[in-house]
CSV table of C-alpha atoms and ligand atoms in Angstrom, one decimal:
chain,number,residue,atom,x,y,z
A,1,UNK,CA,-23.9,6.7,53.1
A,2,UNK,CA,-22.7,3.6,51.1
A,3,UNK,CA,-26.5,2.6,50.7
A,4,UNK,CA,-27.9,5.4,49.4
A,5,UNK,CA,-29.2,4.9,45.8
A,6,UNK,CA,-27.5,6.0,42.3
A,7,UNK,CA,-27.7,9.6,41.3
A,8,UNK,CA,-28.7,9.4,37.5
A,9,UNK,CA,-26.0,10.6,36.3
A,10,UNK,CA,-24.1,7.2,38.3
A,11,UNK,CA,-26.4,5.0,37.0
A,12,UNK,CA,-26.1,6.2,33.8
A,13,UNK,CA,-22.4,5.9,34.0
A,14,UNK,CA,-22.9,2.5,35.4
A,15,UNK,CA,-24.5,1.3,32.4
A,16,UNK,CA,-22.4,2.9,30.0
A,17,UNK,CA,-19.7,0.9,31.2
A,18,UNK,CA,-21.4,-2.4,31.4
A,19,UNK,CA,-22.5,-1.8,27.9
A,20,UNK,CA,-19.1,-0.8,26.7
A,21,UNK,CA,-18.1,-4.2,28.2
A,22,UNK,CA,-20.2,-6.1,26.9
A,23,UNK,CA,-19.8,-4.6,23.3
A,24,UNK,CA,-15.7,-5.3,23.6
A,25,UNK,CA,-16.6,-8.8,24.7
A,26,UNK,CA,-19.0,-9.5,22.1
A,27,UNK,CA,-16.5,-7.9,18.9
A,28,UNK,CA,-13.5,-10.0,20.3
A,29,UNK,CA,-15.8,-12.9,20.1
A,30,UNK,CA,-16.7,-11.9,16.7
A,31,UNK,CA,-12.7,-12.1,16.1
A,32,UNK,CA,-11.9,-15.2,17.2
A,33,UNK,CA,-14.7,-17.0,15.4
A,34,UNK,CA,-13.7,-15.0,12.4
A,35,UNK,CA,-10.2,-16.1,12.5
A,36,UNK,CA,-11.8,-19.9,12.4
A,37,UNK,CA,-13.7,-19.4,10.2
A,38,UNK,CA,-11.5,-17.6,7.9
A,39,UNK,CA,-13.5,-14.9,7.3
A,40,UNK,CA,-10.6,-12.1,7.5
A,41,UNK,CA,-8.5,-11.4,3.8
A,42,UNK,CA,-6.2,-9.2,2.2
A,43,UNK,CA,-6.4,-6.3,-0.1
A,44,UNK,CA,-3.6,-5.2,-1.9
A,45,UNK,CA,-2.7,-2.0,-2.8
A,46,UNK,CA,0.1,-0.6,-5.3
A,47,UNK,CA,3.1,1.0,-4.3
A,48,UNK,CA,4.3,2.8,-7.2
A,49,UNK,CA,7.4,4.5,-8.3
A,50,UNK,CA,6.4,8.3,-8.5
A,51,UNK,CA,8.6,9.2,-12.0
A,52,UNK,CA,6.9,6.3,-14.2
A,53,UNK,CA,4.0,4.9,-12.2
A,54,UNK,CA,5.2,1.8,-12.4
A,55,UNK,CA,4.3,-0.7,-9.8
A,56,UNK,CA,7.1,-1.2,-7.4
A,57,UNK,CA,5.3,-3.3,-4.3
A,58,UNK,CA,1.6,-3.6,-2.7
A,59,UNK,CA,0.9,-2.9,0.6
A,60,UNK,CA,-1.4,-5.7,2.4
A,61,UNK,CA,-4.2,-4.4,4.5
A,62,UNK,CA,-6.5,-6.8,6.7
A,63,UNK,CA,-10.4,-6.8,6.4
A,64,UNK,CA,-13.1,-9.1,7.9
A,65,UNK,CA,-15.6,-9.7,5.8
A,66,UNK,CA,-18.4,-9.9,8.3
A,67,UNK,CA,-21.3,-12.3,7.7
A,68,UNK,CA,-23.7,-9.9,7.9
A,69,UNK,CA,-22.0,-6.9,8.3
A,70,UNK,CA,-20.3,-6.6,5.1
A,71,UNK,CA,-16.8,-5.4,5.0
A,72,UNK,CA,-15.2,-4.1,7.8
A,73,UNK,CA,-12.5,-2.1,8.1
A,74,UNK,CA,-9.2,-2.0,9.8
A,75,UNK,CA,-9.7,0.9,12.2
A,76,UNK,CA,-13.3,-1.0,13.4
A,77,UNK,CA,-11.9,-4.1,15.1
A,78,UNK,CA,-7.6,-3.8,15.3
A,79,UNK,CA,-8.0,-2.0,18.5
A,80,UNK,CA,-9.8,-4.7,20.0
A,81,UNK,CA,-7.6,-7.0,18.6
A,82,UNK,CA,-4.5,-5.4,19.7
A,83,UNK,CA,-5.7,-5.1,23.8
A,84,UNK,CA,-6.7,-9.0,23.5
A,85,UNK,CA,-3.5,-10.1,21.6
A,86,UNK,CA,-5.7,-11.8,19.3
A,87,UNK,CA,-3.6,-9.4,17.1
A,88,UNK,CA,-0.7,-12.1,17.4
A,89,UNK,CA,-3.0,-14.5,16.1
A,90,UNK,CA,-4.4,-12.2,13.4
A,91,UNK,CA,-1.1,-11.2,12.6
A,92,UNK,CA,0.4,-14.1,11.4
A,93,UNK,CA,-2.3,-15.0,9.5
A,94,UNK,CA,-1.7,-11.8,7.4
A,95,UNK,CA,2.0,-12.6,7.2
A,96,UNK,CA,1.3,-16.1,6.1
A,97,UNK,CA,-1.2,-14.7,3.1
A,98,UNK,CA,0.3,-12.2,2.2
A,99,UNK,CA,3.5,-14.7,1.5
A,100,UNK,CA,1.1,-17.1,0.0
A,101,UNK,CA,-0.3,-14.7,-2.6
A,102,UNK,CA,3.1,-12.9,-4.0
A,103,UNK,CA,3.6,-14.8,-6.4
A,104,UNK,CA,0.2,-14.2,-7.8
A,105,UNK,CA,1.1,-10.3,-7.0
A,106,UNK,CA,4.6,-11.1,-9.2
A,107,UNK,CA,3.0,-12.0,-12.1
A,108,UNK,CA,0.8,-9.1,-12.0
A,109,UNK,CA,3.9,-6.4,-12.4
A,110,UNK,CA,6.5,-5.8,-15.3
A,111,UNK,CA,8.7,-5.1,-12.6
A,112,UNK,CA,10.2,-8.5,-11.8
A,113,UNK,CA,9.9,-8.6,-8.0
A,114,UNK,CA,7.7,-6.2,-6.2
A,115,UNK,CA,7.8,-6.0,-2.8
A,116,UNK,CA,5.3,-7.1,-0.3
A,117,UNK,CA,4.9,-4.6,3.1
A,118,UNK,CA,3.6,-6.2,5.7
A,119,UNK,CA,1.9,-3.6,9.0
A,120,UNK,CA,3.5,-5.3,12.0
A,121,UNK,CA,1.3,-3.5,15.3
A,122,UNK,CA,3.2,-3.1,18.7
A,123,UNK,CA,2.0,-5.9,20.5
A,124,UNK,CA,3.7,-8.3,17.9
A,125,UNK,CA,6.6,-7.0,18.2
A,126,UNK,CA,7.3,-7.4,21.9
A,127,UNK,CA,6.1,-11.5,20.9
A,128,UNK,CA,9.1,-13.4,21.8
A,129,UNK,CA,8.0,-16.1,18.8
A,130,UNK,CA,7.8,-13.6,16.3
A,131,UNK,CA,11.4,-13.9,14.6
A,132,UNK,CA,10.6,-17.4,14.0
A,133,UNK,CA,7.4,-17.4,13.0
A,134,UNK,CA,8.5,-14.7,10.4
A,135,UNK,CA,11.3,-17.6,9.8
A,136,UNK,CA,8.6,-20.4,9.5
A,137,UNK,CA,6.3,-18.6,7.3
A,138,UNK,CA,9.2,-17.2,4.6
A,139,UNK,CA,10.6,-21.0,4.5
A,140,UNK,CA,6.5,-22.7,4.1
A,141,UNK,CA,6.2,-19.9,1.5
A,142,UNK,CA,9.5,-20.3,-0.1
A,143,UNK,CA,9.2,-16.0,0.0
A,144,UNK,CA,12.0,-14.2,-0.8
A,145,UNK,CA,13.4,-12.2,2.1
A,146,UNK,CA,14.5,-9.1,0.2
A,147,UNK,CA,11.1,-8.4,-0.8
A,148,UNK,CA,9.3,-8.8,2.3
A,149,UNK,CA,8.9,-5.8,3.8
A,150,UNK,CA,8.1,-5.1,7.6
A,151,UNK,CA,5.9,-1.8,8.1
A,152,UNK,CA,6.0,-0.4,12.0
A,153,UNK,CA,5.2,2.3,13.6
A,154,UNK,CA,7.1,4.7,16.6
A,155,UNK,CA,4.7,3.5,19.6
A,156,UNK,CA,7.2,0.1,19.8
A,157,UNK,CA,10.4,1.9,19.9
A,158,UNK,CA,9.1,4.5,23.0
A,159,UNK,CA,7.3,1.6,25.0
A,160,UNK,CA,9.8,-1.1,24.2
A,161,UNK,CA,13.4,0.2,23.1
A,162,UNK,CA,15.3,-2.5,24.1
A,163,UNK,CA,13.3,-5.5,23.0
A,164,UNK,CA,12.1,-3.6,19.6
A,165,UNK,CA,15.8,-3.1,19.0
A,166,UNK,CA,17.1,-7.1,19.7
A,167,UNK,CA,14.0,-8.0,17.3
A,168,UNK,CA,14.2,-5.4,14.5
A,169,UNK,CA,17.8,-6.5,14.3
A,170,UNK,CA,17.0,-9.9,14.0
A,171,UNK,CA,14.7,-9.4,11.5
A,172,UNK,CA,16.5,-7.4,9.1
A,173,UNK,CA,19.2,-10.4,9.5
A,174,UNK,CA,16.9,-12.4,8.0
A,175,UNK,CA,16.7,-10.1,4.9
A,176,UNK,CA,13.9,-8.7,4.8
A,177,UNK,CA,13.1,-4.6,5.2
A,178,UNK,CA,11.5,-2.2,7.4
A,179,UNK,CA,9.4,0.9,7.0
A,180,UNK,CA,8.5,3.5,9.5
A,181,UNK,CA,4.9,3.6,8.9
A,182,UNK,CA,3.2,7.3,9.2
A,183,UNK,CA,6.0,9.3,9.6
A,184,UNK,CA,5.1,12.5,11.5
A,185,UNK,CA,2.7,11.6,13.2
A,186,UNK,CA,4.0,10.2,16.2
A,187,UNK,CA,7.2,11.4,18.0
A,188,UNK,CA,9.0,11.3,15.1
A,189,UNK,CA,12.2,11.4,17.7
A,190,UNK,CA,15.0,11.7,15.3
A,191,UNK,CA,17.0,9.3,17.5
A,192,UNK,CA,14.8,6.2,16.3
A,193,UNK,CA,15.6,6.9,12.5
A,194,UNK,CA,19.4,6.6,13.8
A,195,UNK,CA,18.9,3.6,16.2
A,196,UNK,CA,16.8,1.4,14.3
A,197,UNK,CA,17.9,-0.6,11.0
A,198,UNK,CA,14.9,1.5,8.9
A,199,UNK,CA,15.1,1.8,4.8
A,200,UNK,CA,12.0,3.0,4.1
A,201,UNK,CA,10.2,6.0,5.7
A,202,UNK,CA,6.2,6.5,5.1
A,203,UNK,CA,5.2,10.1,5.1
A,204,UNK,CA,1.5,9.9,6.6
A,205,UNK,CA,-1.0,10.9,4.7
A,206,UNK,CA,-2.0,14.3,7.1
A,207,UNK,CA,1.1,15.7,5.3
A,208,UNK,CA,0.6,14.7,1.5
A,209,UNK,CA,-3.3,15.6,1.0
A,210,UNK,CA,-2.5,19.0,2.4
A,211,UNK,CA,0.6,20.3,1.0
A,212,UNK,CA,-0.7,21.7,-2.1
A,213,UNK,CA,-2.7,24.1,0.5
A,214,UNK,CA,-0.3,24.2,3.2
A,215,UNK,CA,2.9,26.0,3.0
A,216,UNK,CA,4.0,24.1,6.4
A,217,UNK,CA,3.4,20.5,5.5
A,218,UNK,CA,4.5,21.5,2.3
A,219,UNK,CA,8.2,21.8,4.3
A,220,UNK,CA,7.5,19.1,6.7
A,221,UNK,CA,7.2,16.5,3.6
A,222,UNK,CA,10.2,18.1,1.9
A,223,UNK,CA,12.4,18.3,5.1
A,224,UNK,CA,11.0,14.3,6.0
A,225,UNK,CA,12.4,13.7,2.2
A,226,UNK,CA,16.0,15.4,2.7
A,227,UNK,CA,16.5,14.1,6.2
A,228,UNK,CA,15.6,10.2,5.2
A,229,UNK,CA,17.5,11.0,2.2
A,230,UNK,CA,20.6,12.0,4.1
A,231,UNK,CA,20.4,8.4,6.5
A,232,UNK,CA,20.3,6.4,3.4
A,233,UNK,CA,16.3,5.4,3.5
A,234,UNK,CA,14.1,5.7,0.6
A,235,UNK,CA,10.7,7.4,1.5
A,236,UNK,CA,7.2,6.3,0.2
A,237,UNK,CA,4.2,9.5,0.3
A,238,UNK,CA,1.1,7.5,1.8
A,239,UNK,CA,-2.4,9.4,0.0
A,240,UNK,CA,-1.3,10.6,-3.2
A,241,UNK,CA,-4.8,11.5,-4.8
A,242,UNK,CA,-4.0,13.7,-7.4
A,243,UNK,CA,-1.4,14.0,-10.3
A,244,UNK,CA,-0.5,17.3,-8.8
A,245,UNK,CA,0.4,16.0,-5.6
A,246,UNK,CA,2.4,13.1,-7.4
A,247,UNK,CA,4.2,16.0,-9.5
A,248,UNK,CA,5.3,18.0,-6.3
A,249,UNK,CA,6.2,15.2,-4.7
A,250,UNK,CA,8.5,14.0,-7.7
A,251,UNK,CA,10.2,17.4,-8.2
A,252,UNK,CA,11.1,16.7,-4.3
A,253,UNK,CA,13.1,13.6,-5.1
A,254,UNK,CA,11.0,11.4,-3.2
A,255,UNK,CA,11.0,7.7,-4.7
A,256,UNK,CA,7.5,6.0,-4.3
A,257,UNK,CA,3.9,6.7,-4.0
A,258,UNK,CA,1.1,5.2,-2.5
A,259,UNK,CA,-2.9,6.3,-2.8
A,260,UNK,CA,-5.9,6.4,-4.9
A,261,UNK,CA,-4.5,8.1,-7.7
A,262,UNK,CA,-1.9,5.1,-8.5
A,263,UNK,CA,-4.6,3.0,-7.3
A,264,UNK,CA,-7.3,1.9,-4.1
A,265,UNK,CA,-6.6,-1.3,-2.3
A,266,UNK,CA,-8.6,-4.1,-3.8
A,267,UNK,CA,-8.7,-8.4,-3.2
A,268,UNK,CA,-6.4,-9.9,-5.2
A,269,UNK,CA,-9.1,-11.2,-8.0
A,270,UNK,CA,-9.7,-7.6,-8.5
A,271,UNK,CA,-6.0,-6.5,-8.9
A,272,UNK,CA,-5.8,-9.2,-12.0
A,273,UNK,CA,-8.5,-7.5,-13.5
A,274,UNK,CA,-7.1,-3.8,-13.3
A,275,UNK,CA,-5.5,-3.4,-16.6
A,276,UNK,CA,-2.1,-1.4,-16.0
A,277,UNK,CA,-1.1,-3.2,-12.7
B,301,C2E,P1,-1.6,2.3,7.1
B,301,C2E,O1,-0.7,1.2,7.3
B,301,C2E,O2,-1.0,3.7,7.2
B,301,C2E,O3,-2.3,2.1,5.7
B,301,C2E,C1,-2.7,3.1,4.8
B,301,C2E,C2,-4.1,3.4,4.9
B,301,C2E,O4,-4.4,4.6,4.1
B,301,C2E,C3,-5.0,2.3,4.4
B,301,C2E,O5,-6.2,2.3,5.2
B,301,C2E,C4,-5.3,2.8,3.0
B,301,C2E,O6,-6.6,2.2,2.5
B,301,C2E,C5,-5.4,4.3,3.2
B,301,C2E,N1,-5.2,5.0,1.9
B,301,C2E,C6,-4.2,4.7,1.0
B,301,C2E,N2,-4.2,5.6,0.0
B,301,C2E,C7,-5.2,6.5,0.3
B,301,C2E,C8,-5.7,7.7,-0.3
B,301,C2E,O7,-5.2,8.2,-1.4
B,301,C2E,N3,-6.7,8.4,0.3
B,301,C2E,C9,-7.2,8.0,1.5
B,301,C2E,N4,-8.2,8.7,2.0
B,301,C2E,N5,-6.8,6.8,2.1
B,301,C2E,C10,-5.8,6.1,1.5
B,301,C2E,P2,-6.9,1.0,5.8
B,301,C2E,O8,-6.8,-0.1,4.8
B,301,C2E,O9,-8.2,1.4,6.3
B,301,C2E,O10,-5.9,0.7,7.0
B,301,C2E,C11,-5.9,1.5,8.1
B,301,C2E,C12,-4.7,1.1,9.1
B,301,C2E,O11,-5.0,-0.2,9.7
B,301,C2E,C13,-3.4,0.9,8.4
B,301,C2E,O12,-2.8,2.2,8.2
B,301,C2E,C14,-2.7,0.1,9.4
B,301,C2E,O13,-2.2,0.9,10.4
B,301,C2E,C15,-3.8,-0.8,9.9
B,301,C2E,N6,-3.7,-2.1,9.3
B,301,C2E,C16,-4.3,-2.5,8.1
B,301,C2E,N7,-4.0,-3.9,7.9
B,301,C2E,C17,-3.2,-4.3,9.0
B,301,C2E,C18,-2.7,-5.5,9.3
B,301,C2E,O14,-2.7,-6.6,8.6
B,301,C2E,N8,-2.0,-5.6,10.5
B,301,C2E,C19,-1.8,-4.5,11.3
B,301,C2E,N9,-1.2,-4.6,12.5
B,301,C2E,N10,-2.4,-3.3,11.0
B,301,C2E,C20,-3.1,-3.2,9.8
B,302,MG,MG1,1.1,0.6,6.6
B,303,MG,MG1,0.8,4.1,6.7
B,304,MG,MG1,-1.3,6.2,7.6
């Protein structure tokens, strides 16, 4: 019975897999000639203090600027890059500009040092070289440690405990500071917020656009706010778009703000350009 031909819905299959294959193997392909030929870069978006707007930090946030596919966005090739582990390579090469452009992002703010965040995925983070190359980079760049700040999310801490814990450690001993990156949408196991050296906790963006309309993220933002409040972190609201949402969010006592109505992520040439920042 082994002989007998395909059904067409088999073949079919068949050749939906083969093509998915062949797409994966032709994108990370795409990333590794786009990391030599440096066709990746940074935009930078404000991270402001919700009372007076002021800009407190920028966020850096990897695009490829594909030759002829224009600008392409995170969520389109990080997957790829993350079951390859060309993340590790792609990685550091974020870290490293990131460090290389803050003091251009200094001189931009009235605020004497902004903060730089940094998204550090999973994979990196189980990378036994990555406290030293964290090391290597801050020393090349001469980048202050307190103002380097490490954004992760829960998937580490569930798959890895152990090892996240020895290199989140390590890395806040080197003085920099880490965020929980979208906050409520994970696990959100309240053990993690205890376990791991976090200051800063993101509140994901699900939560701010819909709390003017929802009663129940409404509370989920303001308990998030009271219970990172109560562990010492300060919190940051991810997708502020409007001045209402920004007002909410400031009678809740929550410190900084992040989204398009403090400001969209743009290259650094365009930041100098925006008058206020
Ligand atoms: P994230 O770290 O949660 O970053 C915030 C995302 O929300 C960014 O999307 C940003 O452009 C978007 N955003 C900010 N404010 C608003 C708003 O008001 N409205 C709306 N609709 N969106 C807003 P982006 O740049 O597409 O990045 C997506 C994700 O890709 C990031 O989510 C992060 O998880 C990942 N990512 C980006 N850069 C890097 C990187 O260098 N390394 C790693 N490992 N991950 C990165
Ligand atoms: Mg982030
Ligand atoms: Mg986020
Ligand atoms: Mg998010």
């Amino acid at each position: 019975e082994d002989k007998s031909p395909l059904t067409d819905h088999q073949a079919h299959q068949r050749k939906a897999l083969k093509g998915e294959a062949t797409q994966k193997l032709s994108l990370a392909h795409g990333i590794t000639r786009a990391l030599k030929n440096d066709e990746f870069e940074l935009h930078y978006q404000p991270i402001c203090n919700i009372s007076d707007g002021c800009v407190a930090g920028f966020e850096a946030l990897v695009r490829w600027r594909h030759p002829t596919d224009g600008l392409v966005p995170p969520m389109d090739f990080l997957w790829l890059a993350e079951q390859t582990g060309l993340i590790r390579e792609l990685g550091l090469w974020t870290l490293e500009r990131a460090c290389r452009d803050w003091p251009n992002l200094r001189q931009l703010t009235n605020h004497e040092t902004p903060f730089i965040s940094v998204n550090l995925s999973a994979t990196q983070l189980t990378s036994k070289t990555l406290v030293n190359d964290v090391k290597a980079v801050i020393a090349r760049y001469g980048m202050p440690t307190t103002q380097l700040k490490l954004e992760l999310t829960e998937t580490v801490m569930i798959e890895h405990p152990e090892v996240a814990q020895e290199i989140l450690s390590s890395l806040v001993e080197l003085g920099s500071n880490l965020a929980l990156d979208d906050y409520g949408t994970g696990y959100s196991g309240l053990d993690h917020l205890q376990r791991y050296p976090i200051g800063t906790l993101k509140i994901d963006r699900a939560f701010i656009s819909r709390m003017l309309e929802s009663e129940q993220s409404q509370e989920i933002v303001r308990s998030s706010i009271a219970l990172a409040h109560s562990l010492g972190m300060n919190v940051v609201a991810e997708g502020i778009e409007t001045r209402a949402v920004r007002d909410a969010l400031s009678n809740m006592g929550c410190e900084f703000g992040q989204g398009w109505h403090f400001g969209k992520p743009v290259a650094l040439q365009d930041l100098v350009l925006l008058c206020g920042v």
